[in-house]
Short mmCIF file of C-alpha atoms and ligand atoms in Angstrom, two decimals:
data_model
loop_
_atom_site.label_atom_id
_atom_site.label_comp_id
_atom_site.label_asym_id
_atom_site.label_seq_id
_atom_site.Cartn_x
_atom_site.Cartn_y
_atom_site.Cartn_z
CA UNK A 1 16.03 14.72 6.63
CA UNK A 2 12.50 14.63 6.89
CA UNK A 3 10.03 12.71 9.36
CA UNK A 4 10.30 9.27 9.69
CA UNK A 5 6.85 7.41 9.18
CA UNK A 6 7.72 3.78 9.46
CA UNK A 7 11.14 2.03 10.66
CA UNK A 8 11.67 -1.32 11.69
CA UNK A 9 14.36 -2.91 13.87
CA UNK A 10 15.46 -6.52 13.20
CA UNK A 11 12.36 -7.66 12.20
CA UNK A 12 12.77 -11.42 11.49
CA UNK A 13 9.55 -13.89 10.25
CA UNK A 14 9.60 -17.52 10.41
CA UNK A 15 6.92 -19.78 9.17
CA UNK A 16 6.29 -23.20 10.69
CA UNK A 17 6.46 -25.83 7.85
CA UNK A 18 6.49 -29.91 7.70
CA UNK A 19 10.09 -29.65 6.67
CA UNK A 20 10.58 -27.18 10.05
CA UNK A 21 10.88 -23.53 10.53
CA UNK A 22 11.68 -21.43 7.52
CA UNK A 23 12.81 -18.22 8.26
CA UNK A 24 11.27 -15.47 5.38
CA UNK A 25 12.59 -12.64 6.59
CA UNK A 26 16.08 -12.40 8.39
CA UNK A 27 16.50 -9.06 10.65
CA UNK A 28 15.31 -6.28 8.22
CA UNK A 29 16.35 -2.74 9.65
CA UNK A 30 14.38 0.05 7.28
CA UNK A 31 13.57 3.52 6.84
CA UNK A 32 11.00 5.31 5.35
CA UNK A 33 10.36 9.40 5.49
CA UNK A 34 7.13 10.79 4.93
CA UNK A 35 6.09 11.75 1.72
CA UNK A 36 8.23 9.22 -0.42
CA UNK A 37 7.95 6.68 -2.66
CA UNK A 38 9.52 3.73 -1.99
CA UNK A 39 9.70 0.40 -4.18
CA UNK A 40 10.36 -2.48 -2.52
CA UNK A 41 12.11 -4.65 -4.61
CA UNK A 42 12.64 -8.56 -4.82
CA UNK A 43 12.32 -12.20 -6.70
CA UNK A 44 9.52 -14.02 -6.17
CA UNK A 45 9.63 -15.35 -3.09
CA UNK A 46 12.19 -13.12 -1.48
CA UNK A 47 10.25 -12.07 1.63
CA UNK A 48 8.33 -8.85 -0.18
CA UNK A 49 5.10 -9.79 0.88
CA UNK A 50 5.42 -11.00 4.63
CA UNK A 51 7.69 -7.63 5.12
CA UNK A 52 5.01 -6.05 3.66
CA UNK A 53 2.25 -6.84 5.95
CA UNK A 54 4.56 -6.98 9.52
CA UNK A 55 4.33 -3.15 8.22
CA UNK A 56 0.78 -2.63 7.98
CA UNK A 57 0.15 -4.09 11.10
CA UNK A 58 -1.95 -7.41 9.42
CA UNK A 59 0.84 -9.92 10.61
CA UNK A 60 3.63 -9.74 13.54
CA UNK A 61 7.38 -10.42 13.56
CA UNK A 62 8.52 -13.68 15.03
CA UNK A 63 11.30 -11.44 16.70
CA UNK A 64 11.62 -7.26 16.37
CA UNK A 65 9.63 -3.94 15.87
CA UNK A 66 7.71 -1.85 13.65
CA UNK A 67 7.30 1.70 14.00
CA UNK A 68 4.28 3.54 12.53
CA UNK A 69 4.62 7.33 13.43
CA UNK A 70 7.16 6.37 16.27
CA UNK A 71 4.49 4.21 17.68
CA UNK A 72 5.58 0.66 17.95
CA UNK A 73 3.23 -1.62 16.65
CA UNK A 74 3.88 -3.98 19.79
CA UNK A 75 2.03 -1.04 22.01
CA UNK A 76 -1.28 -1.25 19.88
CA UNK A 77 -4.08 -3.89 21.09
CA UNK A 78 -5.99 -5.47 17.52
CA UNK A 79 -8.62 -3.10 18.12
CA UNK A 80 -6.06 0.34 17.91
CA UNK A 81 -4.56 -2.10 15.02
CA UNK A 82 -7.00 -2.30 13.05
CA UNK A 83 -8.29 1.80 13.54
CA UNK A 84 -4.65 2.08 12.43
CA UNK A 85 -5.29 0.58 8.88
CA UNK A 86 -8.64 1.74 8.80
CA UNK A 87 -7.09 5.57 9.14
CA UNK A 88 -3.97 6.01 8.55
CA UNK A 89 -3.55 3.49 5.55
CA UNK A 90 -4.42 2.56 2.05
CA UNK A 91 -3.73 -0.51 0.16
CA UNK A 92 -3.91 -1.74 -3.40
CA UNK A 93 -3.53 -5.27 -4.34
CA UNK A 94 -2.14 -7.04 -7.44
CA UNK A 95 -5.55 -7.82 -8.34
CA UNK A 96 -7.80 -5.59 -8.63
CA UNK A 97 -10.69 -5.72 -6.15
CA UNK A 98 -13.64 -3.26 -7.01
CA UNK A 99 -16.77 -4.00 -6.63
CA UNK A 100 -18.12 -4.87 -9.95
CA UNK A 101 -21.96 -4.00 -10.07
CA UNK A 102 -20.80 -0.27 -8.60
CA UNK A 103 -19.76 2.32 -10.60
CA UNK A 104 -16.01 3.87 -10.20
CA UNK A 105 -17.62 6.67 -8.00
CA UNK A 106 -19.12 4.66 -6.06
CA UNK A 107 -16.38 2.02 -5.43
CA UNK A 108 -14.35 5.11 -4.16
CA UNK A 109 -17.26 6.53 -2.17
CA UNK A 110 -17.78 2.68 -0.56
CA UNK A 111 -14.32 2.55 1.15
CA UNK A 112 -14.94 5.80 2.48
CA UNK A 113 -17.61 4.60 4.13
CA UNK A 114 -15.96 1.16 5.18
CA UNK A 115 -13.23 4.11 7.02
CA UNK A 116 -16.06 5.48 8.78
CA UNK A 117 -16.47 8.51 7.16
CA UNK A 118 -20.08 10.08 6.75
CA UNK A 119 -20.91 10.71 2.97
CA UNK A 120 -21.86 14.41 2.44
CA UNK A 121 -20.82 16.88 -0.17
CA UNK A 122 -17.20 17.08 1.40
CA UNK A 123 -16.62 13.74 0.62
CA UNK A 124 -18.36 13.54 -2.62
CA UNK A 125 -15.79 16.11 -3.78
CA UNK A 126 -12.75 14.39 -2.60
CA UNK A 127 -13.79 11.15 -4.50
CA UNK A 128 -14.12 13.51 -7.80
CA UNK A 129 -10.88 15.32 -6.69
CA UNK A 130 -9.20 11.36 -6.02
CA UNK A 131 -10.75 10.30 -9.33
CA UNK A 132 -9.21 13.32 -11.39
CA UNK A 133 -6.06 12.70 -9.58
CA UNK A 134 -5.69 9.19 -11.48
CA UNK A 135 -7.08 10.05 -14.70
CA UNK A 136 -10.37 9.25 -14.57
CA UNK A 137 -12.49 12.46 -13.37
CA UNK A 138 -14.23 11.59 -17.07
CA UNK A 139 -14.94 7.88 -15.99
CA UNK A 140 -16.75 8.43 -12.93
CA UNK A 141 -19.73 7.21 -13.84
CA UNK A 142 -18.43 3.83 -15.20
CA UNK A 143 -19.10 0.43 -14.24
CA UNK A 144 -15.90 -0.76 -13.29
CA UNK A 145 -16.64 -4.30 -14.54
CA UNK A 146 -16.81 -2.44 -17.87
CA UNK A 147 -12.98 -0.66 -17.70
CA UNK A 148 -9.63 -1.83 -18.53
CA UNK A 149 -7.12 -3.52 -16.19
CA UNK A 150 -5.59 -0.22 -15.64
CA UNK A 151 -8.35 1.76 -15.47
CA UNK A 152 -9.61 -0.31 -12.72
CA UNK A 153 -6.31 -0.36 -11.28
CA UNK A 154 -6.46 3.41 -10.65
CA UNK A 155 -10.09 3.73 -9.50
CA UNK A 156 -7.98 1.16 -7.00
CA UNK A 157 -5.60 3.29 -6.33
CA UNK A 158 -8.25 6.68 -6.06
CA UNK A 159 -10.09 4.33 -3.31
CA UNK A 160 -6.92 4.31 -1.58
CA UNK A 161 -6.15 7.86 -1.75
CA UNK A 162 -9.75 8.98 -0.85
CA UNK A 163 -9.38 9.01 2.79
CA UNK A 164 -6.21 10.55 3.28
CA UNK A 165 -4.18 7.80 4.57
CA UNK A 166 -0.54 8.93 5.59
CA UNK A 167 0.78 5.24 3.75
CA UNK A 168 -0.42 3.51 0.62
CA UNK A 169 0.99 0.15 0.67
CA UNK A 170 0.92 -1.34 -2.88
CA UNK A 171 1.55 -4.87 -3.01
CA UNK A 172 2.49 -5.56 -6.76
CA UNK A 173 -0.02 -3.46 -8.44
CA UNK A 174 1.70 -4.04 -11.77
CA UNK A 175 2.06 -7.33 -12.08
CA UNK A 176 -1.14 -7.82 -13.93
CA UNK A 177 -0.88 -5.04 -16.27
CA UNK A 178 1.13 -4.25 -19.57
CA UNK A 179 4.07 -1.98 -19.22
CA UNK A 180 3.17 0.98 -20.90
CA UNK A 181 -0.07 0.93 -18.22
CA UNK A 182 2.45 -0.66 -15.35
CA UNK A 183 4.59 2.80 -16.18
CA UNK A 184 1.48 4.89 -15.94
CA UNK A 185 0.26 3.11 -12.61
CA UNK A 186 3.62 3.68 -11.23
CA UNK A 187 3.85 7.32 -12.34
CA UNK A 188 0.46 8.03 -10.73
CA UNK A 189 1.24 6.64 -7.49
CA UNK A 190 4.60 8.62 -7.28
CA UNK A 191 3.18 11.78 -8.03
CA UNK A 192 0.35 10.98 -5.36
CA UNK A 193 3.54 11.37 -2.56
CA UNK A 194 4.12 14.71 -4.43
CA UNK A 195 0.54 16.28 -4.78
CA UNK A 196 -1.07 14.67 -0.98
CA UNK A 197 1.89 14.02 1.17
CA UNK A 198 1.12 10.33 1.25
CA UNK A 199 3.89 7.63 1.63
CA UNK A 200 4.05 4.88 -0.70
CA UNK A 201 5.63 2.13 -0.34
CA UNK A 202 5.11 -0.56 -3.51
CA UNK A 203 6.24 -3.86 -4.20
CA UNK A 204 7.29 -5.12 -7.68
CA UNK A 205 10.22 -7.12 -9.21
CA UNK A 206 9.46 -5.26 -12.57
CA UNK A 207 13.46 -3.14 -12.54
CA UNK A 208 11.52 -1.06 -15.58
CA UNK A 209 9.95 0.72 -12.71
CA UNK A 210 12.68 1.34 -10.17
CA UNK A 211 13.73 4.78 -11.95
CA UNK A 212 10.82 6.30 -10.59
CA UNK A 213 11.39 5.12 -6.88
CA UNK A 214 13.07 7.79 -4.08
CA UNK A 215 14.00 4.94 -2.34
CA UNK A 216 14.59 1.37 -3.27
CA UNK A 217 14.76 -1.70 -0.56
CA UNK A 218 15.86 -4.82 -1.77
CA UNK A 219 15.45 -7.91 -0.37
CA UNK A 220 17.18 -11.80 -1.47
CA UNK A 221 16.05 -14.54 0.33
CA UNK A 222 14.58 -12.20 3.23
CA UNK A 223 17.63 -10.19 3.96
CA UNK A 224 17.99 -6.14 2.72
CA UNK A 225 21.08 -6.34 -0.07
CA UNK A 226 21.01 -2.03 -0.98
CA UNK A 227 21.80 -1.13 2.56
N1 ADP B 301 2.16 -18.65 5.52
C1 ADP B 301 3.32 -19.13 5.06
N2 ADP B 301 3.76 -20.36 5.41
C2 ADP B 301 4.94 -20.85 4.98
N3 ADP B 301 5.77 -20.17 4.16
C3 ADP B 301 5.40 -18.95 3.77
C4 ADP B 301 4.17 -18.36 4.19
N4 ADP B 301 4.07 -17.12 3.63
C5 ADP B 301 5.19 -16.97 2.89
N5 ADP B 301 5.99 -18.05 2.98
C6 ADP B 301 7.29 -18.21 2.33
O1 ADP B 301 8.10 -17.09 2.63
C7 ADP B 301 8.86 -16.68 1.51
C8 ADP B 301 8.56 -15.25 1.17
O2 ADP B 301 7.23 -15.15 0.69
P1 ADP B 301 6.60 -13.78 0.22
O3 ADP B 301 6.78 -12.78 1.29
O4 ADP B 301 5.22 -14.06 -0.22
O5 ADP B 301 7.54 -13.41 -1.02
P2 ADP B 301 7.32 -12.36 -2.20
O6 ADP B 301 6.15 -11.49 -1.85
O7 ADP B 301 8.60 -11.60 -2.28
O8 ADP B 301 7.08 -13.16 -3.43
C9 ADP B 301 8.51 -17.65 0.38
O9 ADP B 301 9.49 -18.68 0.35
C10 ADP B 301 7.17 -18.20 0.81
O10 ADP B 301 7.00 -19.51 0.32
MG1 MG B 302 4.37 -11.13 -2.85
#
């Protein structure tokens, strides 16, 4: 068995609403060892989401823990939080978010910089090596206003990569995409665990894609059905 990056114990989420509290998420137990890749499966609405972010440290349980590295997230003031994201994770969204008057180089060599990294020739290289990694190492010099849905998807996902984040969390990065590309994007991000070492956990409710998952967590109405 290999390292365990990120657990959780009886993590449960409630939302206030007009209509009272409304439990999303009812006493999840997970885990996830380094290196894998890890779909996190659900309906709309099932809880994928919230879970999601408890784990990357952007929202808190209403009761239980998260463990990043053993390290439980309850220890961590906002400020070791947020150097937590900033380091140690990447994200990609449904919707792509690159900046659109930058080229794909550049988006990649931006959130870099947003991690606090100084831009010399070492870092220059890894965004070529991050950009070759998805596909694109002929693309570089692209607008990314002017590339396809997928393309832009996996300058998204190179941006994520490009500061060597121990977890990529993916929050449907598919969804928006055909599924011959939603195959590809999912093929890339699985062979990222192989070539880096990074985790990645991804959520989608596409079942096309679960083949290519070392792990699959399942959630119905914010409980875990797989276990
Ligand atoms: N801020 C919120 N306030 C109230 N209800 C919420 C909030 N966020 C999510 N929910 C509810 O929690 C449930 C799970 O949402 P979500 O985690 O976004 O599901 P998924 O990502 O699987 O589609 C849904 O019923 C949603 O309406
Ligand atoms: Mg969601």
């Amino acid at each position: 068995m290999g390292n365990v990056i990120l657990k959780t114990t009886g993590i449960k989420r409630a939302f206030d609403t007009p209509a009272g509290k409304f439990w999303a998420l009812k006493g999840i137990d997970l885990e996830i060892e380094e290196g894998r890749f890890v779909i996190l499966k659900g309906r709309s609405g099932s809880g994928k989401t919230t879970l999601m972010n408890i784990l990357n440290s952007l929202d808190d349980p209403t009761e239980g823990d998260v463990f990043v590295e053993g390290v439980n997230l309850r220890s961590l003031s906002e400020r070791e939080r947020e150097n937590l994201r900033r380091r140690k994770m990447g994200f990609v969204f449904q919707s792509v978010s690159l900046i659109p008057s930058l080229n794909a180089f550049q988006n990649v060599e931006f959130s870099m910089r947003m991690a606090g990294m100084k831009i010399n020739k070492e870092t220059n290289e890894r965004v070529t090596e991050c950009l070759k990694l998805v596909g694109l190492g002929n693309r570089m010099n692209h607008m990314s206003a002017e590339m396809s849905g997928g393309e832009q998807q996996r300058v998204a996902i190179a941006r994520a990569l490009s500061h060597r984040p121990k977890i990529i969390f993916a929050d449907e990065p598919t969804a928006e995409l055909d599924s011959s590309m939603a195959a590809r994007v999912t093929a890339i991000l699985k062979e990222m665990t192989r070539r880096e070492g990074v985790t990645v956990l991804m959520t989608t409710h596409d079942v096309g894609l679960m083949g290519a998952a070392d792990q699959v967590i399942e959630l119905e109405s914010g409980e875990r059905i797989n276990v």
